[in-house]
Coordinates of C-alpha atoms and ligand atoms in Angstrom, one line a residue:
X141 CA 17.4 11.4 -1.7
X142 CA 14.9 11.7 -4.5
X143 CA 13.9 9.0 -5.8
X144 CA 14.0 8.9 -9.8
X145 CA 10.6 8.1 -9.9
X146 CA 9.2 10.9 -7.9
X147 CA 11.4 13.2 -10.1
X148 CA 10.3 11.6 -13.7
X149 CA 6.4 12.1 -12.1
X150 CA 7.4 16.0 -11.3
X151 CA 8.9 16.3 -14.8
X152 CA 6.4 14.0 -16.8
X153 CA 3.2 14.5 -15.4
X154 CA 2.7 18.5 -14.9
X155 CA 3.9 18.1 -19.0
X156 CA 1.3 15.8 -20.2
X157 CA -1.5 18.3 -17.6
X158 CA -0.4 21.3 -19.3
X159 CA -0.8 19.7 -22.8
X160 CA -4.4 18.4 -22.3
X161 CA -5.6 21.9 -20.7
X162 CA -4.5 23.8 -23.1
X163 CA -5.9 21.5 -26.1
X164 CA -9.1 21.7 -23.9
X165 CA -9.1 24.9 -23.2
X166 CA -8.6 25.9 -26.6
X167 CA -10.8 23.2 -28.3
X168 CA -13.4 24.6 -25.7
X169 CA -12.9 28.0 -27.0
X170 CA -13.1 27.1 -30.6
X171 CA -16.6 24.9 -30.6
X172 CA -18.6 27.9 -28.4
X173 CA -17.6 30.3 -31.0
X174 CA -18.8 28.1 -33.9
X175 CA -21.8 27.2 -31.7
X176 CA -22.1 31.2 -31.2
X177 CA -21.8 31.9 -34.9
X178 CA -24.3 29.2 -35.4
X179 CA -27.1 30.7 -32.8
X180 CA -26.7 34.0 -34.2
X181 CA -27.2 32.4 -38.0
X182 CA -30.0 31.0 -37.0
X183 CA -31.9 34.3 -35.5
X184 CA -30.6 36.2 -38.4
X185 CA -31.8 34.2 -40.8
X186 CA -35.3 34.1 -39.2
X187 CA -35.3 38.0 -38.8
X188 CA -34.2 38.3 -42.6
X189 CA -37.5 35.9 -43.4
X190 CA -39.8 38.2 -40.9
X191 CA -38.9 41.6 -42.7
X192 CA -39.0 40.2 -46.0
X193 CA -42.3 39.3 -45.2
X194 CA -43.0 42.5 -43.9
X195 CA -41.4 44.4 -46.9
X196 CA -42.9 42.6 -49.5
X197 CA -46.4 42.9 -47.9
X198 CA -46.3 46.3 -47.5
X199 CA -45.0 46.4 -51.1
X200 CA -48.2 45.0 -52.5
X201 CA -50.4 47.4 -50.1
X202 CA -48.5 50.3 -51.6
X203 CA -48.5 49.7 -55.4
X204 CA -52.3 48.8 -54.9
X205 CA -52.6 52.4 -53.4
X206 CA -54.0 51.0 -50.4
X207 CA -51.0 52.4 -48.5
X208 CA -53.3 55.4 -46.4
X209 CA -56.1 53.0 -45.7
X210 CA -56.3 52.1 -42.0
X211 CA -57.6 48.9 -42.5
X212 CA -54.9 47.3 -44.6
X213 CA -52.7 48.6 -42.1
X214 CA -54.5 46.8 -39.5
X215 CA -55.1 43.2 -42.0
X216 CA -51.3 43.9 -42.8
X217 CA -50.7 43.6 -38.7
X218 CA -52.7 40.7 -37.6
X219 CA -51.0 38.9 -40.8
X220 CA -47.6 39.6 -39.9
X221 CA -48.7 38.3 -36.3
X222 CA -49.5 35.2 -37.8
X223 CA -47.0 35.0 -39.6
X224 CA -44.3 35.8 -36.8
X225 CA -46.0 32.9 -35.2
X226 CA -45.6 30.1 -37.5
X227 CA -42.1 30.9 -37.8
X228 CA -41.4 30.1 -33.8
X229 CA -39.5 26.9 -33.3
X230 CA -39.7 26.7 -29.8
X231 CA -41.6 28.5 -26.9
X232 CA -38.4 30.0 -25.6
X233 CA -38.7 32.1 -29.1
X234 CA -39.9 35.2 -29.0
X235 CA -41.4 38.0 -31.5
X236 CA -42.0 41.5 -30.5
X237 CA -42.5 44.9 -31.4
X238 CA -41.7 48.4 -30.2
X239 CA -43.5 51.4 -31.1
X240 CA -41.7 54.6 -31.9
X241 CA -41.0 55.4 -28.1
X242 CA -40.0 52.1 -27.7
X243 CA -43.2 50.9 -25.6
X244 CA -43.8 47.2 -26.5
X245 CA -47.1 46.8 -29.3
X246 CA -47.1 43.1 -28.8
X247 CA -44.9 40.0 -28.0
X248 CA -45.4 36.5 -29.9
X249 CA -44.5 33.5 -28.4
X250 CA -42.2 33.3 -25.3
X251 CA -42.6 31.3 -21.7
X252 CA -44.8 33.9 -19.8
X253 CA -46.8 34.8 -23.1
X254 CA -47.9 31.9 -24.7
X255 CA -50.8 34.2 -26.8
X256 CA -50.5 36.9 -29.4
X257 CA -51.7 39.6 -27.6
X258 CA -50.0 39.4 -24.3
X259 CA -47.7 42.2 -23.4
X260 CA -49.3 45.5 -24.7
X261 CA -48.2 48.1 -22.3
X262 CA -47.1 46.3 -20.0
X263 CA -43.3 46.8 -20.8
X264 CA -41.1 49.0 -19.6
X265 CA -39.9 51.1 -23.1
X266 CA -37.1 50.1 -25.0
X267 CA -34.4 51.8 -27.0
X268 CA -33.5 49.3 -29.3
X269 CA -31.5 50.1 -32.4
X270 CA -31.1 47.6 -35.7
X271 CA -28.3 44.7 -34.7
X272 CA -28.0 42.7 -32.2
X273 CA -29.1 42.9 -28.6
X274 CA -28.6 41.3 -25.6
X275 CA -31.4 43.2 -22.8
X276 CA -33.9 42.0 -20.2
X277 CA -37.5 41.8 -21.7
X278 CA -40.1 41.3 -20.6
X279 CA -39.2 39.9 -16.9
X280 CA -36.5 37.9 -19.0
X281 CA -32.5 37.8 -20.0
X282 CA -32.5 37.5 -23.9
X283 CA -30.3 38.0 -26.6
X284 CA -31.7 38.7 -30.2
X285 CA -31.9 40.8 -33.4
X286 CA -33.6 43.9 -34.0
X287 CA -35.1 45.9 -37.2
X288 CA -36.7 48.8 -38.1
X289 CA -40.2 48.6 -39.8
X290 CA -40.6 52.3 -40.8
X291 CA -43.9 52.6 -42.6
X292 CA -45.3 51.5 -39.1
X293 CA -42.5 53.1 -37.1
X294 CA -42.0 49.6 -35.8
X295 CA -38.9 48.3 -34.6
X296 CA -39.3 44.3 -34.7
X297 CA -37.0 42.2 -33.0
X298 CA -36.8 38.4 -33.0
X299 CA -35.4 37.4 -29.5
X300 CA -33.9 34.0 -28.1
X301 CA -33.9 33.2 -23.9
X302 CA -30.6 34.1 -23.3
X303 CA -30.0 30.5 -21.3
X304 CA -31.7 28.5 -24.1
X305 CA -29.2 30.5 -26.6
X306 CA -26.3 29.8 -24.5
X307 CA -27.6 26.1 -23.2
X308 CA -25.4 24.2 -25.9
X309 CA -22.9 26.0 -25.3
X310 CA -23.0 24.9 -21.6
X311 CA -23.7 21.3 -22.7
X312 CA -20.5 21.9 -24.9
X313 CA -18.6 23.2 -21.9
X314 CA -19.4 20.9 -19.7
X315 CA -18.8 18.0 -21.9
X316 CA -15.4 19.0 -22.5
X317 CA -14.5 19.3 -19.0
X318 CA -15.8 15.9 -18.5
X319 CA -13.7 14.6 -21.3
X320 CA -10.6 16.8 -20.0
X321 CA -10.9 14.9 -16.3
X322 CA -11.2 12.0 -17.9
X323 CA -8.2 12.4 -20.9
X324 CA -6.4 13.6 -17.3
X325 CA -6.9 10.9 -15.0
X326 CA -6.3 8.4 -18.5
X327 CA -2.7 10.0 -18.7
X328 CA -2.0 10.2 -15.2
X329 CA -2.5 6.3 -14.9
X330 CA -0.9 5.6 -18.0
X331 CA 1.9 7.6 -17.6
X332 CA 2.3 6.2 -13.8
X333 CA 1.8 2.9 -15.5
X334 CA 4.7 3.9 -17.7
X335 CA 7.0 4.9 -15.0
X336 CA 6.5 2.0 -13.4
X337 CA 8.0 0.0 -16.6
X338 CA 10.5 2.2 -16.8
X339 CA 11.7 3.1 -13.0
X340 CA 10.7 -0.8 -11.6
X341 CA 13.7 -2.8 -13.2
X342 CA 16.3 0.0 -12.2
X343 CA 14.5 0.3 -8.8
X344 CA 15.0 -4.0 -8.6
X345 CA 18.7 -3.8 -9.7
X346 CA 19.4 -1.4 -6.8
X347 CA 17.8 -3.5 -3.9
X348 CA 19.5 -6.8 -5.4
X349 CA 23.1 -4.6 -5.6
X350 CA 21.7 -3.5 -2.3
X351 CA 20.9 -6.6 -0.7
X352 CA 24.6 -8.4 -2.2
X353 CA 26.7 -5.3 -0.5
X354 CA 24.6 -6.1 2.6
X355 CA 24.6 -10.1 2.9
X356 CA 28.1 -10.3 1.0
X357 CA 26.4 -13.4 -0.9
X358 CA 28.1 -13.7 -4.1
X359 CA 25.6 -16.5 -5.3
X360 CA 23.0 -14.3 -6.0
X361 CA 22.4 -12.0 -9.1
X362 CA 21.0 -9.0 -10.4
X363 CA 17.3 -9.6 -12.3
X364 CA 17.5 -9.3 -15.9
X365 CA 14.2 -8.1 -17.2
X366 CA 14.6 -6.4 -20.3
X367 CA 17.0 -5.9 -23.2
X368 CA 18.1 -2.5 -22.8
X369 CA 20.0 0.0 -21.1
X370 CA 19.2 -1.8 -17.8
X371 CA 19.4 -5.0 -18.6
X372 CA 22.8 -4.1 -20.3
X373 CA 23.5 -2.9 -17.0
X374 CA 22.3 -5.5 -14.9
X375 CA 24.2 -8.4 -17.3
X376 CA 27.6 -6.3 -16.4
X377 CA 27.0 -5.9 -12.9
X378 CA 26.5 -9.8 -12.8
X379 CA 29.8 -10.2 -14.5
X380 CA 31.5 -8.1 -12.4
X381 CA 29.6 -10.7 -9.6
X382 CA 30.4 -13.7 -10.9
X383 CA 34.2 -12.8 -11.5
X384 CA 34.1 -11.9 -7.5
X385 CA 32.7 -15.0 -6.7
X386 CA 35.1 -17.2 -8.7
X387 CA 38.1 -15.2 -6.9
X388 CA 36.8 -15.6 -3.5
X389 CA 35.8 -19.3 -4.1
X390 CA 39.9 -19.6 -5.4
X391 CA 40.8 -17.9 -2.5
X392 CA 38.7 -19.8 0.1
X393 CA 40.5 -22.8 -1.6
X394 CA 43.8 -21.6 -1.4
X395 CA 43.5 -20.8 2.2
X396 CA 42.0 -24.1 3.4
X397 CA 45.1 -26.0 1.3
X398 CA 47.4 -23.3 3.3
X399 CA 45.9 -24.4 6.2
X400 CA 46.0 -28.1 5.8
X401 CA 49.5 -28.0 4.5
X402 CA 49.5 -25.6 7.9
X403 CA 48.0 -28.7 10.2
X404 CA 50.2 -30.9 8.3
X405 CA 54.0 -29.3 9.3
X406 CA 52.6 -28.6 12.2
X407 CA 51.7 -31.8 13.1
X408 CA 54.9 -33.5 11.3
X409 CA 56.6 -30.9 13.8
X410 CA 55.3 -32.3 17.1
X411 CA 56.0 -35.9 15.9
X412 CA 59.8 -35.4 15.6
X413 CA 60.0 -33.5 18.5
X414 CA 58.0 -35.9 20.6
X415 CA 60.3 -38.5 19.0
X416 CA 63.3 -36.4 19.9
X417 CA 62.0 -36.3 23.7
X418 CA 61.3 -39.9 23.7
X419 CA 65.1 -40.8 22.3
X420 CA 66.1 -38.8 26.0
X421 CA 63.6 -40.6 28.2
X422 CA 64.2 -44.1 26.0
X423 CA 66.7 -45.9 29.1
X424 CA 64.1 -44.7 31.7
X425 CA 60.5 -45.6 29.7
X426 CA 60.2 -47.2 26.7
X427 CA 56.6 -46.4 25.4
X428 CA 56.7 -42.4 25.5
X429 CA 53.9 -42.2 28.1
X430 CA 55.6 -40.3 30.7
X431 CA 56.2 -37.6 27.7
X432 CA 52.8 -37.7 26.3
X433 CA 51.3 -37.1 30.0
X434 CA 53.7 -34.4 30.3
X435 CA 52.6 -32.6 27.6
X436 CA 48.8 -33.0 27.9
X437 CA 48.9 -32.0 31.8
X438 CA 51.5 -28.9 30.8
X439 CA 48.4 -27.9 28.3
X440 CA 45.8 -28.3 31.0
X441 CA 47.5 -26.3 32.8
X442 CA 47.8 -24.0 30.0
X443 CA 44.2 -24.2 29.6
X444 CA 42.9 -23.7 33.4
X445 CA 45.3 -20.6 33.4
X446 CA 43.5 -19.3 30.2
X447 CA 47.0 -19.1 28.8
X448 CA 45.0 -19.3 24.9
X449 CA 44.8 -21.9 22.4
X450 CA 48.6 -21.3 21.1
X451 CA 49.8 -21.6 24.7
X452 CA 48.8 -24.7 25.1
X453 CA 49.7 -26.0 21.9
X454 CA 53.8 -24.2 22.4
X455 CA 53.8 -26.2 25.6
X456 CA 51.8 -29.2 24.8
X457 CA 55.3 -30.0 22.1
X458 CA 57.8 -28.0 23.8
X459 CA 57.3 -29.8 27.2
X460 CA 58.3 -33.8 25.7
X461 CA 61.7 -32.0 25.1
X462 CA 62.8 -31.3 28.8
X463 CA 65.2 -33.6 29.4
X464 CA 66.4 -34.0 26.3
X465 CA 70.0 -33.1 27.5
X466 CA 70.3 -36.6 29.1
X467 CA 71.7 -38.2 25.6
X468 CA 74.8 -36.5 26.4
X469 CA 74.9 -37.8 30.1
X470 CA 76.8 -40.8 30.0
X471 CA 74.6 -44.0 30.6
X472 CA 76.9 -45.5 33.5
X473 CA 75.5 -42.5 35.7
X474 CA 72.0 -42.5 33.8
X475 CA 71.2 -46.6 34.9
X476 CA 73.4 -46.5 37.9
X477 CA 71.4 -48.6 40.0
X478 CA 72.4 -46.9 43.3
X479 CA 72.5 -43.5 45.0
X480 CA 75.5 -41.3 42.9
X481 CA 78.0 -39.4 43.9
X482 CA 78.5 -35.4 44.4
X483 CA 80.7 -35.9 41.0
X484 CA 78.1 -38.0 39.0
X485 CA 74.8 -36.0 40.4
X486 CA 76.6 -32.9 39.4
X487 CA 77.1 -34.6 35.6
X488 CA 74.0 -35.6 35.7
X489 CA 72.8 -31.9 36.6
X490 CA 74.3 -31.0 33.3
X491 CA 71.8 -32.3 31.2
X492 CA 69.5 -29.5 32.0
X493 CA 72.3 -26.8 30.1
X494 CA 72.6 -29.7 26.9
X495 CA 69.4 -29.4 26.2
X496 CA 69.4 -25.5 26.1
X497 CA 72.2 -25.9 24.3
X498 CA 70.9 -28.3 21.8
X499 CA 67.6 -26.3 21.3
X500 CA 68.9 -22.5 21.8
X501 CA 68.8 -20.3 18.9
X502 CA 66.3 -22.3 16.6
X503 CA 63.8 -20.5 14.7
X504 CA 61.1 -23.4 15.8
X505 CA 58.9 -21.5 18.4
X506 CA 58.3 -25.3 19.8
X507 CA 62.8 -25.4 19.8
X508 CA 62.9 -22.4 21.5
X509 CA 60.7 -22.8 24.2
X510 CA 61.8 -26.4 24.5
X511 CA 65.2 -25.0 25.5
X512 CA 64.0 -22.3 28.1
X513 CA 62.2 -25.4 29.6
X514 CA 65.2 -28.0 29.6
X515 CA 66.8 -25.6 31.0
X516 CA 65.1 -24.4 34.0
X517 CA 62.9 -27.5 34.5
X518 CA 65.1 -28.5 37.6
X519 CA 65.3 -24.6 39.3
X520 CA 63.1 -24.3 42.9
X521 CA 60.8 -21.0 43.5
X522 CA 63.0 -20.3 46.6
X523 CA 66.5 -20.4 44.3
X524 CA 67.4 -23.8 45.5
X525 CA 67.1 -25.5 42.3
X526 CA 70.0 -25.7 39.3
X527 CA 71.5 -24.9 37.1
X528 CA 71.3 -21.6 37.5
X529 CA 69.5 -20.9 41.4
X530 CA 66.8 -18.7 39.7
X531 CA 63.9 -18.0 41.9
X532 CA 60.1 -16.9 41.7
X533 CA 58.8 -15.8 38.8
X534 CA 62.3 -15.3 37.4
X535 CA 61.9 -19.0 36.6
X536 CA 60.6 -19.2 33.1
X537 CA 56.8 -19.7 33.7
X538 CA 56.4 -23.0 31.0
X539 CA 59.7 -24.4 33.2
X540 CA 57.4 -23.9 36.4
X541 CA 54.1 -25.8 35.1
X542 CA 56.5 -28.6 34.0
X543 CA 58.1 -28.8 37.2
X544 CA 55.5 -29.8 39.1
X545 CA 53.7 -32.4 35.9
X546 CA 57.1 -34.3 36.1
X547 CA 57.2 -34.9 39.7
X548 CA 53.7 -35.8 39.7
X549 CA 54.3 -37.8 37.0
X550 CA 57.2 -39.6 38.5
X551 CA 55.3 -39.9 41.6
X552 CA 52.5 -41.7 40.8
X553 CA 54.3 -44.0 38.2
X554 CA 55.6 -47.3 39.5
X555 CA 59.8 -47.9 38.8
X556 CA 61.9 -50.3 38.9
X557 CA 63.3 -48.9 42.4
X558 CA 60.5 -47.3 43.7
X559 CA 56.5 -48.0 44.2
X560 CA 53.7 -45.7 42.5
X561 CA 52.5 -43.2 44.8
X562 CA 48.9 -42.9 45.2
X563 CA 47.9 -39.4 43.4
X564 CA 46.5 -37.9 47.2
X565 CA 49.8 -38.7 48.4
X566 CA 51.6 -36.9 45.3
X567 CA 49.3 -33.9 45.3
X568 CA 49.9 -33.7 49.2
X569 CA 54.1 -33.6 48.3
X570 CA 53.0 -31.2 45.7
X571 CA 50.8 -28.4 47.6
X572 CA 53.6 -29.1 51.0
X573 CA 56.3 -28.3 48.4
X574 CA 54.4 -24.9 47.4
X575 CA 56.7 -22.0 47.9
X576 CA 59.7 -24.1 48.1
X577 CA 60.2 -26.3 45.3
X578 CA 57.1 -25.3 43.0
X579 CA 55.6 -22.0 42.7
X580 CA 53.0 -22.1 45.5
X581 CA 49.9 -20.6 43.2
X582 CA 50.5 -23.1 40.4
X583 CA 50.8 -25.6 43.4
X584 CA 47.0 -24.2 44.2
X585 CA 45.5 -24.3 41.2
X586 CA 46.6 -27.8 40.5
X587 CA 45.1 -28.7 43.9
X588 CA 42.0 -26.7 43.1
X589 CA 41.4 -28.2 39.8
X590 CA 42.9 -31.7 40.8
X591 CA 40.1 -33.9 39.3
X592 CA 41.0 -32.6 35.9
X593 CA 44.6 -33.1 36.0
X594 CA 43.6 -37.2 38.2
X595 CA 41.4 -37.6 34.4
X596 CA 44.0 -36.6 31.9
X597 CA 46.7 -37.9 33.5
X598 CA 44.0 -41.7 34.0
X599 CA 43.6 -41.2 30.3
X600 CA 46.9 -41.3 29.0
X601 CA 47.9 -44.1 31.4
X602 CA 46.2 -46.5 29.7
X603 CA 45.8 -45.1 26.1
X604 CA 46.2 -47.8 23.2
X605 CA 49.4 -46.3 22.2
X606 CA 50.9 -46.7 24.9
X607 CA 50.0 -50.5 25.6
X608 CA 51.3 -51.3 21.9
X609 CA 54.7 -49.8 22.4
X610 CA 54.9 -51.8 25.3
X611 CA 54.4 -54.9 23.7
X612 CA 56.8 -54.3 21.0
X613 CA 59.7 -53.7 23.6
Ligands
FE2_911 FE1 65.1 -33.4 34.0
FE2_912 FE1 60.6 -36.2 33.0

């Protein structure tokens, strides 16, 4: 991608270049011609002055009649010399004259010459007509103006080193192209300077858009720098922010009052089913321990076999509800003190299909697998249990873990007709019973990760709760 700058310093700057050469180039043009015009002025003039001279002298020779007298001829010479002379400004000046075959008389003036009469002969010939020239003389470039003197058959030029006539013109030239760097590096700073002002905030705005897409921070805001265009920009885009912000705070809000109220039925929930178990289990334990260990070693065992979070929460409140069924077994059997009949052990069987009864077909996930428990809670992984003889894993997997909590539970607890078990002894039942009762790898694992279960199940034993309840009954 181009950036905007680099395209507004291709647009912008070869633009502003272009302007200032031209202007230069022209300006240039314009101040060596007047310069020019100004040289040649100069020459002409003095040219004009040295054949007036010339003219006028000879005028006074003539009308005297002194015109065919070699010796006025010769005064009128070495007077024009002098004169000639004092018109030199500088030594780069030069005064000469040509005979009629263009062999030089004299030369005043000049570097090399510096005397009047240096020169005579020495010069290659000349053909130089009236006007301007421009020729090498004497061992030198020079530019000048020629006339014709023709009583003498003269031609008299006035001449300028051709450098010297040029030299301002250089200084001009080089001046110019000093001040045309320097107008050129002015506007290239400037107008990068200017860029800068212009290009920065919208370059800003895009890194902070940038940097809000990236971090998805809705706190933070675009810069607003100036009150234009951009900044009109920038004070939307921060609307547009701040409108997404407010949303997503709502939203954050609604979702932690959804999950609170969430938590809340959730936890109402596993009260009234825990209540529900206890109202089964309330002839054979009055404080709800037994339940509560139940469902905290049914989650363990959840847990160690990575079941997930929601596992162990469906059978940490599902599991209370096992025997459940027993409210509709008729209390005569349920406290009979002593061993009970084939009639009454089968009633008393039947509380396994009341509760699956009572729980089938609710829409409570913690209902539903309350029932598959209750009802298979009492089956035996080699089909020897009831009520139905399932076997294996065709025993409801939640029904399996609870099997072997419950025993252990009754095991090691102390009732009225029996003495605790010590928990070696129970876990010794429990891992001899593998295969047969219990399903022989849950049997494993429950030996394997035995101190786990001996702490949860310590912890519960104890637990305030539980001590209170017993106090009130
Ligand atoms: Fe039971
Ligand atoms: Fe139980």
């Amino acid at each position: 991608m181009q950036s905007l700058r680099a395209k507004t310093y291709l647009t912008v700057l070869p633009i502003v270049a272009a302007a200032l050469l031209v202007s230069g180039y022209l300006s240039l043009m314009e101040s060596s011609l007047a310069l020019t015009r100004l040289a040649n002025r100069h020459l002409a003039y003095k040219a004009e002055q040295l054949r007036d001279f010339l003219n006028s002298e000879w005028e006074v020779v003539e009308s005297l009649g002194l015109a065919g007298k070699g010796e006025y001829r010769a005064a009128q010479e070495e007077s024009f010399r002098s004169y000639a002379y004092s018109v030199l400004r500088s030594d780069t000046e030069l005064v000469f004259a040509l005979d009629g075959k263009g062999a030089a008389l004299f030369r005043i003036g000049g570097l090399g010459g510096g005397g009047i009469e240096a020169g005579r002969g020495e010069e290659p010939p000349h053909r130089l007509g009236p006007g301007w020239f421009s020729e090498r003389l004497f061992g030198e470039e020079r530019v000048g103006i020629a006339f014709a003197f023709e009583p003498f058959g003269w031609t008299v030029g006035l001449s300028e080193l051709r450098s010297a006539f040029f030299s301002d013109v250089d200084a001009i030239l080089r001046a110019n192209l000093l001040i045309l760097v320097a107008a050129l590096s002015c506007a290239i700073l400037l107008s990068a300077l200017f860029l800068r002002h212009l290009t920065g905030p919208l370059e800003r705005l895009g890194g902070q858009i940038g940097r809000i897409a990236r971090t998805g921070d809705l706190s933070l805001r675009a810069p607003l720098e100036y009150d234009d265009e951009i900044g009109e920009l920038a004070r939307r885009f921060n609307d547009l922010v701040g409108k997404l912000e407010s949303r997503s705070l709502e939203l954050a809000e609604a979702n932690r009052a959804e999950r609170e109220a969430h938590e809340t039925a959730v936890q109402r929930e596993a009260e009234t089913l825990f209540l529900l178990g206890r109202i089964s289990d309330y002839n054979d334990e009055k404080t709800g321990a037994h339940l509560a260990r139940i469902g905290a070693l049914s989650a363990l065992f959840a847990r160690v076999l990575g079941l997930g979070e929601a596992a162990e929460e469906l059978i940490l409140n599902s599991s209370p509800l096992h025997d459940i069924g027993k409210i509709a077994i008729p209390e005569a059997i349920l406290l009979k003190p002593g061993k009970l009949s084939p009639e009454e052990f089968e009633a008393m069987q039947r509380h396994t299909l009341f509760g699956y009864e009572l729980l089938r077909d609710s829409k409570s996930r913690f209902l539903a697998e309350g029932a598959a428990i209750a009802h298979s809670h009492h089956e035996r992984w080699d089909g020897s249990g009831y009520p139905q003889g399932l076997a294996g894993e065709a025993i409801p997997l939640s029904a399996r873990i609870v099997s072997i909590v419950d025993v252990f539970d009754a095991l090691v607890s102390e009732r009225p007709y029996k003495a605790a078990w010590s928990k070696e002894a129970a876990l010794e039942h429990i891992l001899e019973q593998g295969g047969r009762h219990f399903d022989p790898r849950l049997a494993e694992l429950f030996a394997a990760r035995f101190g786990e279960f001996a702490a949860a199940w310590d912890e519960l034993r104890g637990s305030p709760r539980a001590a209170e309840r017993d106090a009130l009954y």
